[in-house]
mmCIF file of C-alpha atoms in Angstrom:
data_model
loop_
_atom_site.group_PDB
_atom_site.id
_atom_site.type_symbol
_atom_site.label_atom_id
_atom_site.label_comp_id
_atom_site.label_asym_id
_atom_site.label_seq_id
_atom_site.Cartn_x
_atom_site.Cartn_y
_atom_site.Cartn_z
ATOM 1 C CA MET A 1 43.842 67.162 35.640
ATOM 2 C CA GLU A 2 40.633 65.973 33.995
ATOM 3 C CA GLU A 3 39.678 62.339 33.546
ATOM 4 C CA SER A 4 39.068 63.125 29.864
ATOM 5 C CA ASN A 5 42.830 63.647 29.455
ATOM 6 C CA PHE A 6 43.421 59.990 30.266
ATOM 7 C CA ILE A 7 43.210 58.035 27.009
ATOM 8 C CA ALA A 8 41.682 54.650 27.704
ATOM 9 C CA LEU A 9 40.351 52.914 24.604
ATOM 10 C CA SER A 10 42.053 49.559 25.169
ATOM 11 C CA PRO A 11 40.501 47.080 27.641
ATOM 12 C CA SER A 12 43.636 47.130 29.815
ATOM 13 C CA THR A 13 43.601 50.912 30.291
ATOM 14 C CA ARG A 14 39.849 51.039 30.887
ATOM 15 C CA LYS A 15 40.428 48.482 33.626
ATOM 16 C CA ILE A 16 43.038 50.789 35.198
ATOM 17 C CA LEU A 17 40.584 53.678 35.305
ATOM 18 C CA ASP A 18 37.904 51.490 36.907
ATOM 19 C CA ARG A 19 40.388 50.155 39.457
ATOM 20 C CA MET A 20 41.508 53.638 40.446
ATOM 21 C CA LYS A 21 37.940 54.870 40.895
ATOM 22 C CA GLN A 22 37.147 51.868 43.092
ATOM 23 C CA ALA A 23 40.206 52.623 45.255
ATOM 24 C CA VAL A 24 39.240 56.252 45.983
ATOM 25 C CA SER A 25 36.934 55.474 48.914
ATOM 26 C CA SER A 26 39.553 53.354 50.694
ATOM 27 C CA ASP A 27 42.336 54.577 52.990
ATOM 28 C CA LEU A 28 44.704 51.810 51.895
ATOM 29 C CA PRO A 29 47.873 52.677 49.969
ATOM 30 C CA VAL A 30 47.807 52.257 46.184
ATOM 31 C CA LEU A 31 50.636 50.453 44.397
ATOM 32 C CA PHE A 32 51.404 51.207 40.732
ATOM 33 C CA LEU A 33 53.565 48.651 38.927
ATOM 34 C CA GLY A 34 54.827 49.350 35.424
ATOM 35 C CA GLU A 35 57.852 49.658 33.189
ATOM 36 C CA ALA A 36 59.697 52.957 32.817
ATOM 37 C CA GLY A 37 57.776 55.408 30.680
ATOM 38 C CA THR A 38 54.343 53.818 31.134
ATOM 39 C CA GLY A 39 52.934 56.884 32.909
ATOM 40 C CA LYS A 40 53.038 55.989 36.606
ATOM 41 C CA SER A 41 53.579 59.625 37.649
ATOM 42 C CA TYR A 42 50.761 60.791 35.377
ATOM 43 C CA LEU A 43 48.393 58.232 36.889
ATOM 44 C CA GLY A 44 49.494 59.213 40.378
ATOM 45 C CA TYR A 45 48.397 62.792 39.778
ATOM 46 C CA LEU A 46 45.185 61.614 38.120
ATOM 47 C CA PHE A 47 44.388 59.497 41.192
ATOM 48 C CA HIS A 48 45.053 62.526 43.405
ATOM 49 C CA SER A 49 42.491 64.481 41.367
ATOM 50 C CA PHE A 50 39.915 61.825 42.262
ATOM 51 C CA CYS A 51 40.492 62.152 46.026
ATOM 52 C CA LYS A 52 41.667 65.758 46.453
ATOM 53 C CA ASP A 53 38.537 66.670 48.439
ATOM 54 C CA ARG A 54 39.913 64.594 51.317
ATOM 55 C CA PHE A 55 43.603 65.010 50.503
ATOM 56 C CA PRO A 56 44.016 68.414 48.824
ATOM 57 C CA HIS A 57 47.826 68.557 48.873
ATOM 58 C CA TYR A 58 50.027 66.559 46.497
ATOM 59 C CA GLN A 59 53.715 65.728 46.820
ATOM 60 C CA VAL A 60 56.050 63.514 44.787
ATOM 61 C CA PHE A 61 59.320 61.995 46.002
ATOM 62 C CA ASP A 62 61.552 59.847 43.787
ATOM 63 C CA PHE A 63 63.872 57.448 45.603
ATOM 64 C CA SER A 64 65.617 56.481 42.359
ATOM 65 C CA ILE A 65 67.470 59.812 42.413
ATOM 66 C CA SER A 66 68.408 59.801 46.104
ATOM 67 C CA GLU A 67 72.026 58.683 45.984
ATOM 68 C CA SER A 68 72.818 58.565 49.683
ATOM 69 C CA GLU A 69 71.212 57.774 53.021
ATOM 70 C CA ALA A 70 71.410 61.461 53.896
ATOM 71 C CA GLU A 71 69.285 62.363 50.853
ATOM 72 C CA THR A 72 66.779 59.651 51.701
ATOM 73 C CA SER A 73 66.638 60.855 55.337
ATOM 74 C CA GLU A 74 65.916 64.347 54.050
ATOM 75 C CA ILE A 75 62.959 63.033 52.048
ATOM 76 C CA PHE A 76 61.579 61.264 55.130
ATOM 77 C CA SER A 77 61.968 64.431 57.197
ATOM 78 C CA LYS A 78 59.854 66.284 54.620
ATOM 79 C CA LEU A 79 57.123 63.678 55.084
ATOM 80 C CA ASP A 80 56.900 64.295 58.849
ATOM 81 C CA GLY A 81 53.908 66.313 59.983
ATOM 82 C CA LYS A 82 52.008 66.066 56.714
ATOM 83 C CA VAL A 83 48.212 65.950 56.989
ATOM 84 C CA GLY A 84 45.670 65.874 54.177
ATOM 85 C CA ALA A 85 48.183 64.999 51.457
ATOM 86 C CA THR A 86 48.380 62.517 48.630
ATOM 87 C CA ILE A 87 52.004 61.379 48.737
ATOM 88 C CA PHE A 88 53.462 59.696 45.665
ATOM 89 C CA LEU A 89 56.670 57.735 46.272
ATOM 90 C CA GLU A 90 58.593 56.397 43.281
ATOM 91 C CA ALA A 91 61.068 53.487 43.161
ATOM 92 C CA ILE A 92 60.425 52.261 46.694
ATOM 93 C CA SER A 93 62.585 49.154 46.135
ATOM 94 C CA ASN A 94 65.627 51.471 46.181
ATOM 95 C CA LEU A 95 65.130 52.002 49.924
ATOM 96 C CA ASN A 96 67.371 50.057 52.270
ATOM 97 C CA PRO A 97 65.673 47.766 54.850
ATOM 98 C CA ASN A 98 65.730 50.380 57.653
ATOM 99 C CA PHE A 99 63.974 52.976 55.528
ATOM 100 C CA GLN A 100 61.496 50.347 54.328
ATOM 101 C CA VAL A 101 60.556 49.718 57.957
ATOM 102 C CA GLN A 102 60.151 53.484 58.513
ATOM 103 C CA LEU A 103 57.933 53.711 55.436
ATOM 104 C CA LEU A 104 55.796 50.818 56.641
ATOM 105 C CA GLN A 105 55.310 52.527 60.004
ATOM 106 C CA LYS A 106 54.393 55.840 58.361
ATOM 107 C CA ILE A 107 51.803 54.206 56.121
ATOM 108 C CA ARG A 108 50.198 52.438 59.086
ATOM 109 C CA ASN A 109 50.294 55.434 61.435
ATOM 110 C CA GLU A 110 49.004 57.952 58.887
ATOM 111 C CA LYS A 111 46.108 55.918 57.499
ATOM 112 C CA GLY A 112 43.200 58.305 57.031
ATOM 113 C CA LYS A 113 45.445 61.356 57.506
ATOM 114 C CA ASN A 114 47.415 61.008 54.263
ATOM 115 C CA ARG A 115 46.956 58.845 51.170
ATOM 116 C CA TYR A 116 50.056 57.020 49.961
ATOM 117 C CA ILE A 117 50.690 56.033 46.346
ATOM 118 C CA LEU A 118 53.766 53.920 45.720
ATOM 119 C CA SER A 119 55.315 52.868 42.425
ATOM 120 C CA ASP A 120 57.951 50.500 41.130
ATOM 121 C CA GLN A 121 58.887 48.129 38.322
ATOM 122 C CA PRO A 122 56.686 45.093 37.513
ATOM 123 C CA ASP A 123 59.209 42.696 39.114
ATOM 124 C CA LEU A 124 58.617 43.998 42.652
ATOM 125 C CA SER A 125 57.430 40.594 43.892
ATOM 126 C CA GLU A 126 60.697 39.063 42.652
ATOM 127 C CA LYS A 127 62.581 41.628 44.729
ATOM 128 C CA VAL A 128 60.639 40.401 47.764
ATOM 129 C CA LYS A 129 61.737 36.823 47.055
ATOM 130 C CA SER A 130 65.357 37.933 46.665
ATOM 131 C CA GLY A 131 65.214 39.827 49.970
ATOM 132 C CA LYS A 132 65.648 43.305 48.480
ATOM 133 C CA VAL A 133 62.154 44.340 49.555
ATOM 134 C CA GLN A 134 60.731 43.577 53.001
ATOM 135 C CA GLU A 135 57.852 41.102 52.854
ATOM 136 C CA SER A 136 56.010 43.035 55.567
ATOM 137 C CA LEU A 137 56.077 46.188 53.421
ATOM 138 C CA MET A 138 54.847 44.303 50.362
ATOM 139 C CA THR A 139 52.016 42.770 52.387
ATOM 140 C CA GLU A 140 50.933 46.242 53.512
ATOM 141 C CA ILE A 141 50.915 47.861 50.036
ATOM 142 C CA GLN A 142 49.859 45.138 47.634
ATOM 143 C CA THR A 143 46.088 45.007 48.313
ATOM 144 C CA LEU A 144 45.202 47.904 45.977
ATOM 145 C CA GLN A 145 47.587 47.044 43.181
ATOM 146 C CA VAL A 146 47.358 48.605 39.704
ATOM 147 C CA LYS A 147 49.395 47.005 36.929
ATOM 148 C CA ILE A 148 50.102 49.483 34.139
ATOM 149 C CA PRO A 149 50.404 47.956 30.657
ATOM 150 C CA THR A 150 53.218 48.774 28.276
ATOM 151 C CA LEU A 151 52.384 50.804 25.183
ATOM 152 C CA ARG A 152 52.807 47.689 23.028
ATOM 153 C CA GLU A 153 50.039 46.092 25.103
ATOM 154 C CA ARG A 154 47.592 48.949 24.482
ATOM 155 C CA LYS A 155 47.786 49.408 20.716
ATOM 156 C CA GLU A 156 44.241 50.831 20.549
ATOM 157 C CA ASP A 157 45.463 53.860 22.486
ATOM 158 C CA ILE A 158 48.317 54.735 20.093
ATOM 159 C CA PRO A 159 46.308 56.771 17.492
ATOM 160 C CA PRO A 160 44.574 59.012 20.087
ATOM 161 C CA LEU A 161 47.816 59.324 22.081
ATOM 162 C CA THR A 162 49.593 60.388 18.898
ATOM 163 C CA ARG A 163 46.960 63.045 18.277
ATOM 164 C CA PHE A 164 47.110 64.200 21.908
ATOM 165 C CA PHE A 165 50.904 64.494 21.882
ATOM 166 C CA LEU A 166 50.965 66.245 18.490
ATOM 167 C CA ASP A 167 48.512 68.853 19.781
ATOM 168 C CA LEU A 168 50.730 69.505 22.825
ATOM 169 C CA ILE A 169 53.914 69.595 20.750
ATOM 170 C CA GLY A 170 52.277 71.779 18.099
ATOM 171 C CA LYS A 171 51.459 74.424 20.714
ATOM 172 C CA ARG A 172 55.048 74.384 21.949
ATOM 173 C CA TYR A 173 56.449 74.866 18.436
ATOM 174 C CA ASN A 174 53.660 77.189 17.277
ATOM 175 C CA ARG A 175 52.483 74.657 14.691
ATOM 176 C CA LYS A 176 48.803 73.857 14.199
ATOM 177 C CA ASN A 177 47.048 70.775 12.833
ATOM 178 C CA ILE A 178 50.119 68.596 12.347
ATOM 179 C CA LYS A 179 49.086 65.408 10.567
ATOM 180 C CA ILE A 180 50.708 62.033 9.992
ATOM 181 C CA SER A 181 50.673 59.952 6.819
ATOM 182 C CA GLU A 182 48.957 56.584 6.636
ATOM 183 C CA LYS A 183 52.356 54.931 6.305
ATOM 184 C CA LEU A 184 53.665 56.602 9.473
ATOM 185 C CA GLY A 185 50.443 55.698 11.276
ATOM 186 C CA LYS A 186 51.025 52.028 10.446
ATOM 187 C CA PHE A 187 54.614 52.273 11.650
ATOM 188 C CA LEU A 188 53.576 53.815 14.967
ATOM 189 C CA LEU A 189 51.090 50.984 15.502
ATOM 190 C CA GLU A 190 53.662 48.266 14.752
ATOM 191 C CA TYR A 191 56.639 49.622 16.705
ATOM 192 C CA ASP A 192 57.343 47.968 20.085
ATOM 193 C CA TYR A 193 58.274 51.111 22.115
ATOM 194 C CA PRO A 194 60.844 49.910 24.644
ATOM 195 C CA GLY A 195 60.564 53.403 26.166
ATOM 196 C CA ASN A 196 56.737 53.317 26.195
ATOM 197 C CA LEU A 197 54.768 56.605 26.326
ATOM 198 C CA HIS A 198 57.861 58.749 26.801
ATOM 199 C CA GLN A 199 59.408 57.281 23.674
ATOM 200 C CA LEU A 200 56.298 57.936 21.566
ATOM 201 C CA LYS A 201 56.161 61.542 22.742
ATOM 202 C CA ASN A 202 59.895 62.115 22.217
ATOM 203 C CA LEU A 203 59.753 60.472 18.790
ATOM 204 C CA LEU A 204 56.959 62.781 17.653
ATOM 205 C CA GLU A 205 58.689 65.848 19.073
ATOM 206 C CA ALA A 206 61.930 64.937 17.295
ATOM 207 C CA MET A 207 60.102 64.776 13.951
ATOM 208 C CA VAL A 208 58.190 68.027 14.537
ATOM 209 C CA SER A 209 61.308 69.917 15.639
ATOM 210 C CA MET A 210 63.432 68.697 12.726
ATOM 211 C CA HIS A 211 60.900 68.910 9.875
ATOM 212 C CA ASN A 212 58.693 71.931 9.238
ATOM 213 C CA VAL A 213 56.016 70.043 7.296
ATOM 214 C CA LYS A 214 52.249 69.776 7.590
ATOM 215 C CA THR A 215 52.211 65.980 7.307
ATOM 216 C CA LEU A 216 54.810 63.788 8.990
ATOM 217 C CA ASP A 217 55.859 60.613 7.158
ATOM 218 C CA THR A 218 58.157 57.649 7.802
ATOM 219 C CA LYS A 219 60.940 59.464 5.933
ATOM 220 C CA HIS A 220 60.953 61.978 8.807
ATOM 221 C CA LEU A 221 61.706 59.310 11.441
ATOM 222 C CA PRO A 222 65.083 59.935 13.122
ATOM 223 C CA PRO A 223 67.753 57.535 11.756
ATOM 224 C CA GLU A 224 68.874 56.781 15.319
ATOM 225 C CA LEU A 225 65.656 54.805 15.754
ATOM 226 C CA PHE A 226 67.074 52.058 13.537
ATOM 227 C CA GLU A 227 70.505 51.963 15.117
ATOM 228 C CA THR A 228 69.294 50.366 18.360
ATOM 229 C CA GLY A 229 71.090 47.188 19.371
ATOM 230 C CA TYR A 230 68.745 44.221 19.120
ATOM 231 C CA LYS A 231 68.770 41.458 21.709
ATOM 232 C CA GLN A 232 66.929 38.205 22.108
ATOM 233 C CA ASN A 233 63.495 38.562 23.684
ATOM 234 C CA ASN A 234 62.719 35.565 25.885
ATOM 235 C CA ASN A 235 59.131 36.770 26.229
ATOM 236 C CA LEU A 236 58.361 36.523 22.505
ATOM 237 C CA SER A 237 54.695 35.580 22.215
ATOM 238 C CA VAL A 238 54.117 32.361 20.274
ATOM 239 C CA ARG A 239 50.725 30.766 19.708
ATOM 240 C CA THR A 240 50.263 27.130 18.763
ATOM 241 C CA GLY A 241 48.232 25.949 15.787
ATOM 242 C CA ILE A 242 49.646 28.545 13.378
ATOM 243 C CA PRO A 243 51.728 27.479 10.345
ATOM 244 C CA LEU A 244 55.412 28.442 10.426
ATOM 245 C CA ARG A 245 54.976 30.150 7.037
ATOM 246 C CA ASP A 246 52.492 32.602 8.562
ATOM 247 C CA TYR A 247 54.899 33.453 11.369
ATOM 248 C CA GLU A 248 57.738 33.955 8.904
ATOM 249 C CA ARG A 249 55.661 36.302 6.768
ATOM 250 C CA GLU A 250 54.533 38.356 9.786
ATOM 251 C CA ILE A 251 58.044 38.638 11.253
ATOM 252 C CA ILE A 252 59.448 39.857 7.923
ATOM 253 C CA ARG A 253 56.520 42.256 7.433
ATOM 254 C CA ARG A 254 56.925 43.835 10.868
ATOM 255 C CA ASN A 255 60.663 44.299 10.496
ATOM 256 C CA LEU A 256 60.219 45.919 7.083
ATOM 257 C CA ILE A 257 57.784 48.371 8.688
ATOM 258 C CA LEU A 258 60.267 48.999 11.505
ATOM 259 C CA VAL A 259 63.017 50.040 9.066
ATOM 260 C CA ASN A 260 60.756 51.955 6.675
ATOM 261 C CA GLY A 261 61.041 49.268 3.977
ATOM 262 C CA ASN A 262 64.840 49.252 3.909
ATOM 263 C CA ARG A 263 65.664 45.679 2.854
ATOM 264 C CA GLU A 264 69.326 45.941 3.842
ATOM 265 C CA LYS A 265 68.490 46.966 7.417
ATOM 266 C CA ALA A 266 65.692 44.380 7.695
ATOM 267 C CA ALA A 267 68.020 41.631 6.471
ATOM 268 C CA ARG A 268 70.661 42.662 9.017
ATOM 269 C CA ILE A 269 68.103 42.527 11.849
ATOM 270 C CA LEU A 270 66.835 39.106 10.738
ATOM 271 C CA GLY A 271 70.323 37.681 10.149
ATOM 272 C CA ILE A 272 69.731 36.807 6.486
ATOM 273 C CA SER A 273 71.104 38.083 3.191
ATOM 274 C CA GLU A 274 69.511 40.921 1.258
ATOM 275 C CA ARG A 275 68.879 38.568 -1.656
ATOM 276 C CA THR A 276 67.058 36.149 0.676
ATOM 277 C CA ILE A 277 64.816 38.855 2.067
ATOM 278 C CA TYR A 278 64.013 40.025 -1.473
ATOM 279 C CA ARG A 279 63.004 36.444 -2.331
ATOM 280 C CA LYS A 280 60.803 36.296 0.782
ATOM 281 C CA ILE A 281 59.218 39.667 -0.043
ATOM 282 C CA THR A 282 58.330 38.306 -3.476
ATOM 283 C CA GLU A 283 57.104 34.972 -2.103
ATOM 284 C CA PHE A 284 54.889 36.606 0.532
ATOM 285 C CA GLU A 285 53.830 39.525 -1.726
ATOM 286 C CA LEU A 286 55.073 42.100 0.756
ATOM 287 C CA PHE A 287 55.875 44.807 -1.804
ATOM 288 C CA ASP A 288 54.790 48.285 -0.797
ATOM 289 C CA SER A 289 52.706 50.120 -3.370
ATOM 290 C CA GLU A 290 55.615 52.538 -3.852
ATOM 291 C CA ASP A 291 58.281 49.852 -3.711
ATOM 292 C CA GLY A 292 60.284 48.985 -6.776
ATOM 293 C CA LYS A 293 60.516 45.287 -7.636
ATOM 294 C CA ASN A 294 64.139 45.119 -8.715
ATOM 295 C CA PRO A 295 66.105 42.486 -6.807
ATOM 296 C CA PRO A 296 69.209 43.607 -4.917
ATOM 297 C CA SER A 297 72.507 43.244 -6.699
ATOM 298 C CA SER A 298 74.564 40.121 -6.041
#
């Protein structure tokens, strides 16, 4: 894997790359924290490429899919006797306390012989407080910590990621130079991506596989995208000193983009009537250039 394959235009992702390069010369374990789909496995392999001169072998073990103690014991038995390996362990908080102690001992005993990369969800420290994760293990692995941003936190990376994924998908489907419309480009920038990088890639592949066109547009988005159940987000970012009218306009604008301009769907998401959203569209001048200006029927 080449460093050039890692798209890092946003400040947060450039910081990740710098952090990983700084960690190469150390023998300490590296801890990746990030939501599902943010690319922890990809970054694990990229980090291995930085230090493969010392640790030429690479192995990945995912504790989220080990359903019994016997399966977990089998993974640990595969780790015994390894030398010169970068070992990537996913979902370490799934380990029971006894296995956490074994992992701690392995990391300490094999320092310099193997390089450990561990990954989990961003709330790992909360799992320590609740007693699910041993504090001694967390103390050992948290020094070289890399926090991986969500896709919605690295908007600058979305256009080049889209191009990168379309090139990969195009090769798979024997389609060259697949383009996206300006309208779809705006949608991809505004969408929140609860599934992060995996969702962007799957979304693009769904459109390519279902529509044999040279230029993808918002009309090619899968309808299932707008049938997701919405729930309250307690982490909604709110800044002070901004008029309520500006917030209202932006919230309506973003939801219209989300549903490809469909006023009925946007009204349902916002919990208002279709006539009310039409009035707000008129008030805030949110008409699309292709949008008709007829109000919805009563």
